[in-house]
Amino acid sequence: MEQQFLTVTQNSRLAPAVYKMRLEGDVTAITKPGQFINIKLDGFYLRRPISVYDLDEKSVTIIYKAVGHGTEYMTTLENGAKLDVLTGLGNGCDLSRAGEKPLLLGGGLGVPPMYLLAKKLIAQEKTVTAILGFNTAEEIFCADEFEKLGAKVIITTTDGSSGVKGFVTDAMKELSYTHVFCCGPEPMLRAVYENCKTSGQFSFEERMGCGFGACMGCSCKTITGSKRICKDGPVLFKEEILWDA
């Protein structure tokens, strides 16, 4: 983990209430897809943890949704604004377990961390399929970006207005794959867990206080004991997850 002051160089709307922000500066602490950053905002007590969407040598790109006062404030930030950011948080994904045909599943704001993962896997010449789940066609974002990487993209919408009608699990039933990576709300993760035919890595979304393991506010139970989603996660292997009854 490193504290950096990053500069906003892009802040644009992608879909209803969904925005893409590019932050330029020292991002060398971010080393794996699946990690996140934690942003301090003026006038707000807690930082905002947000997954990494994309990364290059001098910048990190995030995608966020304006759902509260803090993220609403983020939509007003203009190019040149400086932000206090904790970078390189979380454990990230283990690409060595992917096999030749990894399956990536993202639901809503679980889609963004799958992009950098797809980018890294395709660079390793893996055959990547990405199932991206949304409620309606109007909410779809970044599907074209996955296709440009070379991933096979399957869209699902709850109302059937685009792609497969239903959830990401409805689109994965007939697919062949070697490993699963997924991120999204807990009901989605649980459904993927119950339906996937291989091992997998599950990235959990959780409310966080500090974001680096000090407050213990995001602890969860696993087969090896309590783990902190912010530090020991957010990525957990399928075999270690214990679901609450």
PDB file of C-alpha atoms in Angstrom:
ATOM      1  CA  MET A   1       0.000   0.000   0.000  1.00  0.00           C
ATOM      2  CA  GLU A   2       1.191   3.506  -0.851  1.00  0.00           C
ATOM      3  CA  GLN A   3      -0.332   6.940  -0.346  1.00  0.00           C
ATOM      4  CA  GLN A   4      -0.137   9.041  -3.492  1.00  0.00           C
ATOM      5  CA  PHE A   5      -1.547  12.325  -4.773  1.00  0.00           C
ATOM      6  CA  LEU A   6      -3.003  11.589  -8.192  1.00  0.00           C
ATOM      7  CA  THR A   7      -4.333  14.037 -10.773  1.00  0.00           C
ATOM      8  CA  VAL A   8      -7.701  13.678 -12.496  1.00  0.00           C
ATOM      9  CA  THR A   9      -7.208  13.640 -16.278  1.00  0.00           C
ATOM     10  CA  GLN A  10     -10.592  12.209 -17.302  1.00  0.00           C
ATOM     11  CA  ASN A  11     -14.015  12.097 -15.651  1.00  0.00           C
ATOM     12  CA  SER A  12     -16.760  11.158 -18.075  1.00  0.00           C
ATOM     13  CA  ARG A  13     -20.202   9.527 -18.028  1.00  0.00           C
ATOM     14  CA  LEU A  14     -20.559   6.015 -19.491  1.00  0.00           C
ATOM     15  CA  ALA A  15     -24.133   5.044 -18.594  1.00  0.00           C
ATOM     16  CA  PRO A  16     -26.866   6.253 -16.217  1.00  0.00           C
ATOM     17  CA  ALA A  17     -25.002   7.247 -13.011  1.00  0.00           C
ATOM     18  CA  VAL A  18     -21.850   5.376 -14.167  1.00  0.00           C
ATOM     19  CA  TYR A  19     -18.596   7.306 -14.714  1.00  0.00           C
ATOM     20  CA  LYS A  20     -15.028   6.615 -15.810  1.00  0.00           C
ATOM     21  CA  MET A  21     -12.162   8.471 -14.114  1.00  0.00           C
ATOM     22  CA  ARG A  22      -8.488   8.403 -15.079  1.00  0.00           C
ATOM     23  CA  LEU A  23      -5.958   9.362 -12.419  1.00  0.00           C
ATOM     24  CA  GLU A  24      -2.352  10.135 -13.336  1.00  0.00           C
ATOM     25  CA  GLY A  25       0.685   9.767 -11.065  1.00  0.00           C
ATOM     26  CA  ASP A  26       2.710   7.072  -9.319  1.00  0.00           C
ATOM     27  CA  VAL A  27       0.679   3.860  -9.574  1.00  0.00           C
ATOM     28  CA  THR A  28       3.548   1.384  -9.260  1.00  0.00           C
ATOM     29  CA  ALA A  29       2.075  -0.135  -6.080  1.00  0.00           C
ATOM     30  CA  ILE A  30      -0.735  -1.622  -8.180  1.00  0.00           C
ATOM     31  CA  THR A  31       0.630  -4.899  -9.498  1.00  0.00           C
ATOM     32  CA  LYS A  32      -2.328  -7.261 -10.072  1.00  0.00           C
ATOM     33  CA  PRO A  33      -5.810  -7.177 -11.569  1.00  0.00           C
ATOM     34  CA  GLY A  34      -8.388  -7.384  -8.806  1.00  0.00           C
ATOM     35  CA  GLN A  35      -6.695  -4.819  -6.568  1.00  0.00           C
ATOM     36  CA  PHE A  36      -8.377  -1.543  -5.635  1.00  0.00           C
ATOM     37  CA  ILE A  37      -7.639   2.028  -4.608  1.00  0.00           C
ATOM     38  CA  ASN A  38      -9.096   4.063  -1.736  1.00  0.00           C
ATOM     39  CA  ILE A  39      -9.879   7.730  -2.406  1.00  0.00           C
ATOM     40  CA  LYS A  40     -10.066  10.517   0.172  1.00  0.00           C
ATOM     41  CA  LEU A  41     -12.603  13.218  -0.653  1.00  0.00           C
ATOM     42  CA  ASP A  42     -12.698  16.681   0.891  1.00  0.00           C
ATOM     43  CA  GLY A  43     -15.505  16.949   3.432  1.00  0.00           C
ATOM     44  CA  PHE A  44     -16.049  13.192   3.797  1.00  0.00           C
ATOM     45  CA  TYR A  45     -14.771  11.103   6.694  1.00  0.00           C
ATOM     46  CA  LEU A  46     -14.287   7.697   5.066  1.00  0.00           C
ATOM     47  CA  ARG A  47     -12.366   6.995   1.893  1.00  0.00           C
ATOM     48  CA  ARG A  48     -14.125   5.447  -1.121  1.00  0.00           C
ATOM     49  CA  PRO A  49     -12.756   2.018  -2.159  1.00  0.00           C
ATOM     50  CA  ILE A  50     -13.020   1.492  -5.923  1.00  0.00           C
ATOM     51  CA  SER A  51     -11.744  -1.356  -8.115  1.00  0.00           C
ATOM     52  CA  VAL A  52      -9.080  -0.832 -10.743  1.00  0.00           C
ATOM     53  CA  TYR A  53     -10.477  -0.938 -14.285  1.00  0.00           C
ATOM     54  CA  ASP A  54      -7.287  -0.301 -16.250  1.00  0.00           C
ATOM     55  CA  LEU A  55      -3.663   0.530 -15.627  1.00  0.00           C
ATOM     56  CA  ASP A  56      -0.597   1.795 -17.470  1.00  0.00           C
ATOM     57  CA  GLU A  57       2.821   3.046 -16.419  1.00  0.00           C
ATOM     58  CA  LYS A  58       1.604   6.463 -15.303  1.00  0.00           C
ATOM     59  CA  SER A  59      -2.124   6.188 -14.632  1.00  0.00           C
ATOM     60  CA  VAL A  60      -4.963   4.142 -13.182  1.00  0.00           C
ATOM     61  CA  THR A  61      -8.523   4.173 -14.501  1.00  0.00           C
ATOM     62  CA  ILE A  62     -11.570   3.442 -12.372  1.00  0.00           C
ATOM     63  CA  ILE A  63     -15.279   3.126 -13.073  1.00  0.00           C
ATOM     64  CA  TYR A  64     -17.682   4.191 -10.339  1.00  0.00           C
ATOM     65  CA  LYS A  65     -21.393   4.723  -9.828  1.00  0.00           C
ATOM     66  CA  ALA A  66     -22.886   7.851  -8.298  1.00  0.00           C
ATOM     67  CA  VAL A  67     -24.982   6.272  -5.540  1.00  0.00           C
ATOM     68  CA  GLY A  68     -24.349   8.539  -2.545  1.00  0.00           C
ATOM     69  CA  HIS A  69     -23.028  11.945  -1.539  1.00  0.00           C
ATOM     70  CA  GLY A  70     -19.368  10.935  -1.886  1.00  0.00           C
ATOM     71  CA  THR A  71     -19.596   9.442  -5.364  1.00  0.00           C
ATOM     72  CA  GLU A  72     -21.940  12.253  -6.440  1.00  0.00           C
ATOM     73  CA  TYR A  73     -19.186  14.652  -5.392  1.00  0.00           C
ATOM     74  CA  MET A  74     -16.692  12.677  -7.493  1.00  0.00           C
ATOM     75  CA  THR A  75     -18.734  13.406 -10.630  1.00  0.00           C
ATOM     76  CA  THR A  76     -18.020  17.130 -10.154  1.00  0.00           C
ATOM     77  CA  LEU A  77     -14.219  16.757 -10.154  1.00  0.00           C
ATOM     78  CA  GLU A  78     -12.589  18.388 -13.162  1.00  0.00           C
ATOM     79  CA  ASN A  79      -9.313  17.674 -14.940  1.00  0.00           C
ATOM     80  CA  GLY A  80      -6.407  18.862 -12.837  1.00  0.00           C
ATOM     81  CA  ALA A  81      -8.024  18.082  -9.479  1.00  0.00           C
ATOM     82  CA  LYS A  82      -5.631  16.408  -7.006  1.00  0.00           C
ATOM     83  CA  LEU A  83      -6.783  13.421  -4.951  1.00  0.00           C
ATOM     84  CA  ASP A  84      -5.228  11.714  -1.917  1.00  0.00           C
ATOM     85  CA  VAL A  85      -5.295   8.035  -2.897  1.00  0.00           C
ATOM     86  CA  LEU A  86      -4.153   4.802  -1.241  1.00  0.00           C
ATOM     87  CA  THR A  87      -2.950   2.529  -4.052  1.00  0.00           C
ATOM     88  CA  GLY A  88      -2.095  -1.152  -4.349  1.00  0.00           C
ATOM     89  CA  LEU A  89      -4.750  -2.370  -1.918  1.00  0.00           C
ATOM     90  CA  GLY A  90      -6.013  -5.951  -1.797  1.00  0.00           C
ATOM     91  CA  ASN A  91      -4.485  -9.241  -2.876  1.00  0.00           C
ATOM     92  CA  GLY A  92      -5.577  -9.331  -6.524  1.00  0.00           C
ATOM     93  CA  CYS A  93      -6.129 -12.344  -8.775  1.00  0.00           C
ATOM     94  CA  ASP A  94      -3.806 -15.313  -9.236  1.00  0.00           C
ATOM     95  CA  LEU A  95      -3.477 -15.660 -13.017  1.00  0.00           C
ATOM     96  CA  SER A  96      -1.429 -18.867 -12.728  1.00  0.00           C
ATOM     97  CA  ARG A  97      -4.644 -20.766 -11.932  1.00  0.00           C
ATOM     98  CA  ALA A  98      -6.525 -19.616 -15.049  1.00  0.00           C
ATOM     99  CA  GLY A  99      -5.851 -22.505 -17.418  1.00  0.00           C
ATOM    100  CA  GLU A 100      -6.292 -22.062 -21.162  1.00  0.00           C
ATOM    101  CA  LYS A 101      -9.981 -21.052 -21.243  1.00  0.00           C
ATOM    102  CA  PRO A 102     -10.798 -18.821 -18.261  1.00  0.00           C
ATOM    103  CA  LEU A 103     -14.353 -17.569 -17.785  1.00  0.00           C
ATOM    104  CA  LEU A 104     -14.821 -14.051 -16.414  1.00  0.00           C
ATOM    105  CA  LEU A 105     -18.140 -12.968 -14.926  1.00  0.00           C
ATOM    106  CA  GLY A 106     -18.976  -9.435 -13.842  1.00  0.00           C
ATOM    107  CA  GLY A 107     -22.282  -8.099 -12.570  1.00  0.00           C
ATOM    108  CA  GLY A 108     -22.921  -4.328 -12.632  1.00  0.00           C
ATOM    109  CA  LEU A 109     -19.979  -2.641 -10.941  1.00  0.00           C
ATOM    110  CA  GLY A 110     -18.326  -6.049 -10.799  1.00  0.00           C
ATOM    111  CA  VAL A 111     -17.614  -5.614 -14.509  1.00  0.00           C
ATOM    112  CA  PRO A 112     -14.728  -3.073 -14.243  1.00  0.00           C
ATOM    113  CA  PRO A 113     -12.142  -5.250 -12.420  1.00  0.00           C
ATOM    114  CA  MET A 114     -12.715  -7.970 -15.032  1.00  0.00           C
ATOM    115  CA  TYR A 115     -11.347  -5.682 -17.765  1.00  0.00           C
ATOM    116  CA  LEU A 116      -7.747  -5.466 -16.556  1.00  0.00           C
ATOM    117  CA  LEU A 117      -7.889  -9.192 -15.782  1.00  0.00           C
ATOM    118  CA  ALA A 118      -9.041  -9.944 -19.339  1.00  0.00           C
ATOM    119  CA  LYS A 119      -6.276  -7.726 -20.695  1.00  0.00           C
ATOM    120  CA  LYS A 120      -3.600  -9.599 -18.738  1.00  0.00           C
ATOM    121  CA  LEU A 121      -4.956 -13.056 -19.594  1.00  0.00           C
ATOM    122  CA  ILE A 122      -5.236 -12.284 -23.312  1.00  0.00           C
ATOM    123  CA  ALA A 123      -1.630 -11.028 -23.239  1.00  0.00           C
ATOM    124  CA  GLN A 124      -0.786 -14.559 -22.023  1.00  0.00           C
ATOM    125  CA  GLU A 125      -2.635 -15.924 -25.081  1.00  0.00           C
ATOM    126  CA  LYS A 126      -5.525 -17.345 -23.067  1.00  0.00           C
ATOM    127  CA  THR A 127      -8.931 -17.809 -24.693  1.00  0.00           C
ATOM    128  CA  VAL A 128     -11.101 -15.503 -22.602  1.00  0.00           C
ATOM    129  CA  THR A 129     -14.882 -15.455 -22.374  1.00  0.00           C
ATOM    130  CA  ALA A 130     -16.479 -12.609 -20.421  1.00  0.00           C
ATOM    131  CA  ILE A 131     -20.109 -12.695 -19.278  1.00  0.00           C
ATOM    132  CA  LEU A 132     -21.244  -9.190 -18.328  1.00  0.00           C
ATOM    133  CA  GLY A 133     -24.512  -8.879 -16.434  1.00  0.00           C
ATOM    134  CA  PHE A 134     -26.769  -5.827 -16.211  1.00  0.00           C
ATOM    135  CA  ASN A 135     -30.382  -5.089 -15.327  1.00  0.00           C
ATOM    136  CA  THR A 136     -31.309  -3.412 -18.623  1.00  0.00           C
ATOM    137  CA  ALA A 137     -29.751  -2.566 -21.993  1.00  0.00           C
ATOM    138  CA  GLU A 138     -29.555   1.081 -20.930  1.00  0.00           C
ATOM    139  CA  GLU A 139     -27.115   0.167 -18.146  1.00  0.00           C
ATOM    140  CA  ILE A 140     -24.588  -1.666 -20.350  1.00  0.00           C
ATOM    141  CA  PHE A 141     -21.072  -0.217 -20.387  1.00  0.00           C
ATOM    142  CA  CYS A 142     -17.611  -1.263 -21.618  1.00  0.00           C
ATOM    143  CA  ALA A 143     -18.767  -4.333 -23.564  1.00  0.00           C
ATOM    144  CA  ASP A 144     -17.075  -2.994 -26.710  1.00  0.00           C
ATOM    145  CA  GLU A 145     -13.842  -2.494 -24.774  1.00  0.00           C
ATOM    146  CA  PHE A 146     -13.738  -6.184 -23.820  1.00  0.00           C
ATOM    147  CA  GLU A 147     -14.326  -7.151 -27.450  1.00  0.00           C
ATOM    148  CA  LYS A 148     -11.480  -4.892 -28.602  1.00  0.00           C
ATOM    149  CA  LEU A 149      -9.154  -6.824 -26.297  1.00  0.00           C
ATOM    150  CA  GLY A 150     -10.116 -10.044 -28.074  1.00  0.00           C
ATOM    151  CA  ALA A 151     -12.454 -11.524 -25.478  1.00  0.00           C
ATOM    152  CA  LYS A 152     -15.655 -13.312 -26.420  1.00  0.00           C
ATOM    153  CA  VAL A 153     -18.365 -11.206 -24.769  1.00  0.00           C
ATOM    154  CA  ILE A 154     -21.784 -12.441 -23.659  1.00  0.00           C
ATOM    155  CA  ILE A 155     -24.264  -9.886 -22.325  1.00  0.00           C
ATOM    156  CA  THR A 156     -27.086 -10.770 -19.953  1.00  0.00           C
ATOM    157  CA  THR A 157     -29.882  -8.455 -18.859  1.00  0.00           C
ATOM    158  CA  THR A 158     -32.436  -9.197 -16.179  1.00  0.00           C
ATOM    159  CA  ASP A 159     -35.293  -7.819 -18.296  1.00  0.00           C
ATOM    160  CA  GLY A 160     -34.117  -9.383 -21.564  1.00  0.00           C
ATOM    161  CA  SER A 161     -33.680  -6.046 -23.339  1.00  0.00           C
ATOM    162  CA  SER A 162     -30.235  -7.108 -24.616  1.00  0.00           C
ATOM    163  CA  GLY A 163     -28.386 -10.400 -24.930  1.00  0.00           C
ATOM    164  CA  VAL A 164     -29.393 -13.383 -22.817  1.00  0.00           C
ATOM    165  CA  LYS A 165     -32.418 -12.800 -20.625  1.00  0.00           C
ATOM    166  CA  GLY A 166     -31.634 -13.525 -16.980  1.00  0.00           C
ATOM    167  CA  PHE A 167     -28.466 -13.604 -14.917  1.00  0.00           C
ATOM    168  CA  VAL A 168     -24.822 -14.421 -15.632  1.00  0.00           C
ATOM    169  CA  THR A 169     -25.424 -17.974 -14.427  1.00  0.00           C
ATOM    170  CA  ASP A 170     -27.997 -18.451 -17.202  1.00  0.00           C
ATOM    171  CA  ALA A 171     -25.300 -17.759 -19.793  1.00  0.00           C
ATOM    172  CA  MET A 172     -22.611 -19.995 -18.288  1.00  0.00           C
ATOM    173  CA  LYS A 173     -24.539 -23.275 -18.235  1.00  0.00           C
ATOM    174  CA  GLU A 174     -23.413 -24.663 -21.601  1.00  0.00           C
ATOM    175  CA  LEU A 175     -19.933 -23.151 -21.675  1.00  0.00           C
ATOM    176  CA  SER A 176     -16.641 -25.023 -21.385  1.00  0.00           C
ATOM    177  CA  TYR A 177     -13.978 -23.320 -19.249  1.00  0.00           C
ATOM    178  CA  THR A 178     -10.943 -24.074 -17.110  1.00  0.00           C
ATOM    179  CA  HIS A 179     -11.325 -21.575 -14.254  1.00  0.00           C
ATOM    180  CA  VAL A 180     -13.806 -18.927 -13.113  1.00  0.00           C
ATOM    181  CA  PHE A 181     -13.092 -15.345 -12.062  1.00  0.00           C
ATOM    182  CA  CYS A 182     -16.057 -13.295 -10.908  1.00  0.00           C
ATOM    183  CA  CYS A 183     -17.007 -10.054  -9.189  1.00  0.00           C
ATOM    184  CA  GLY A 184     -20.387  -8.669  -8.251  1.00  0.00           C
ATOM    185  CA  PRO A 185     -22.971  -8.504  -5.486  1.00  0.00           C
ATOM    186  CA  GLU A 186     -22.979 -11.410  -3.036  1.00  0.00           C
ATOM    187  CA  PRO A 187     -26.163 -13.087  -4.382  1.00  0.00           C
ATOM    188  CA  MET A 188     -24.473 -13.283  -7.787  1.00  0.00           C
ATOM    189  CA  LEU A 189     -21.254 -14.688  -6.309  1.00  0.00           C
ATOM    190  CA  ARG A 190     -23.201 -17.321  -4.414  1.00  0.00           C
ATOM    191  CA  ALA A 191     -25.113 -18.314  -7.565  1.00  0.00           C
ATOM    192  CA  VAL A 192     -21.885 -18.612  -9.575  1.00  0.00           C
ATOM    193  CA  TYR A 193     -20.348 -20.671  -6.752  1.00  0.00           C
ATOM    194  CA  GLU A 194     -23.268 -23.095  -6.869  1.00  0.00           C
ATOM    195  CA  ASN A 195     -23.258 -23.399 -10.659  1.00  0.00           C
ATOM    196  CA  CYS A 196     -19.599 -23.339 -11.726  1.00  0.00           C
ATOM    197  CA  LYS A 197     -17.973 -26.604 -12.793  1.00  0.00           C
ATOM    198  CA  THR A 198     -14.385 -25.709 -11.868  1.00  0.00           C
ATOM    199  CA  SER A 199     -12.406 -23.932  -9.186  1.00  0.00           C
ATOM    200  CA  GLY A 200     -12.567 -20.168  -9.218  1.00  0.00           C
ATOM    201  CA  GLN A 201     -11.677 -16.837  -7.670  1.00  0.00           C
ATOM    202  CA  PHE A 202     -14.441 -14.674  -6.221  1.00  0.00           C
ATOM    203  CA  SER A 203     -13.941 -10.945  -5.679  1.00  0.00           C
ATOM    204  CA  PHE A 204     -16.162  -9.660  -2.868  1.00  0.00           C
ATOM    205  CA  GLU A 205     -17.723  -6.222  -2.591  1.00  0.00           C
ATOM    206  CA  GLU A 206     -17.769  -5.064   1.034  1.00  0.00           C
ATOM    207  CA  ARG A 207     -18.198  -1.851   3.012  1.00  0.00           C
ATOM    208  CA  MET A 208     -14.802  -0.809   4.388  1.00  0.00           C
ATOM    209  CA  GLY A 209     -13.560   1.529   7.070  1.00  0.00           C
ATOM    210  CA  CYS A 210      -9.802   1.794   6.534  1.00  0.00           C
ATOM    211  CA  GLY A 211      -9.222  -0.351   3.441  1.00  0.00           C
ATOM    212  CA  PHE A 212      -5.906  -1.808   4.641  1.00  0.00           C
ATOM    213  CA  GLY A 213      -6.775  -4.230   7.431  1.00  0.00           C
ATOM    214  CA  ALA A 214      -6.550  -2.101  10.572  1.00  0.00           C
ATOM    215  CA  CYS A 215     -10.182  -1.664  11.576  1.00  0.00           C
ATOM    216  CA  MET A 216     -11.368  -5.286  10.998  1.00  0.00           C
ATOM    217  CA  GLY A 217     -14.684  -3.897   9.772  1.00  0.00           C
ATOM    218  CA  CYS A 218     -14.830  -6.082   6.672  1.00  0.00           C
ATOM    219  CA  SER A 219     -13.909  -9.445   8.198  1.00  0.00           C
ATOM    220  CA  CYS A 220     -15.495 -12.628   6.890  1.00  0.00           C
ATOM    221  CA  LYS A 221     -15.301 -16.309   7.816  1.00  0.00           C
ATOM    222  CA  THR A 222     -13.371 -18.816   5.709  1.00  0.00           C
ATOM    223  CA  ILE A 223     -12.398 -22.451   6.216  1.00  0.00           C
ATOM    224  CA  THR A 224      -9.021 -21.270   7.568  1.00  0.00           C
ATOM    225  CA  GLY A 225     -10.468 -18.644   9.909  1.00  0.00           C
ATOM    226  CA  SER A 226     -11.399 -14.978   9.712  1.00  0.00           C
ATOM    227  CA  LYS A 227     -10.091 -12.939   6.775  1.00  0.00           C
ATOM    228  CA  ARG A 228     -10.263  -9.238   6.006  1.00  0.00           C
ATOM    229  CA  ILE A 229     -11.820  -8.543   2.608  1.00  0.00           C
ATOM    230  CA  CYS A 230      -9.720  -5.381   2.180  1.00  0.00           C
ATOM    231  CA  LYS A 231      -6.320  -6.962   2.893  1.00  0.00           C
ATOM    232  CA  ASP A 232      -6.591 -10.764   2.713  1.00  0.00           C
ATOM    233  CA  GLY A 233      -9.099 -10.324  -0.143  1.00  0.00           C
ATOM    234  CA  PRO A 234     -11.055  -9.057  -1.910  1.00  0.00           C
ATOM    235  CA  VAL A 235     -10.329 -12.184  -3.951  1.00  0.00           C
ATOM    236  CA  LEU A 236     -11.056 -15.531  -2.270  1.00  0.00           C
ATOM    237  CA  PHE A 237     -10.703 -18.979  -3.791  1.00  0.00           C
ATOM    238  CA  LYS A 238     -13.856 -21.040  -4.170  1.00  0.00           C
ATOM    239  CA  GLU A 239     -12.518 -23.757  -1.865  1.00  0.00           C
ATOM    240  CA  GLU A 240     -12.037 -21.423   1.125  1.00  0.00           C
ATOM    241  CA  ILE A 241     -15.396 -19.614   1.071  1.00  0.00           C
ATOM    242  CA  LEU A 242     -17.947 -20.160   3.829  1.00  0.00           C
ATOM    243  CA  TRP A 243     -21.358 -18.720   3.100  1.00  0.00           C
ATOM    244  CA  ASP A 244     -23.595 -17.433   5.891  1.00  0.00           C
ATOM    245  CA  ALA A 245     -26.690 -19.548   6.340  1.00  0.00           C
TER     246      ALA A 245
END
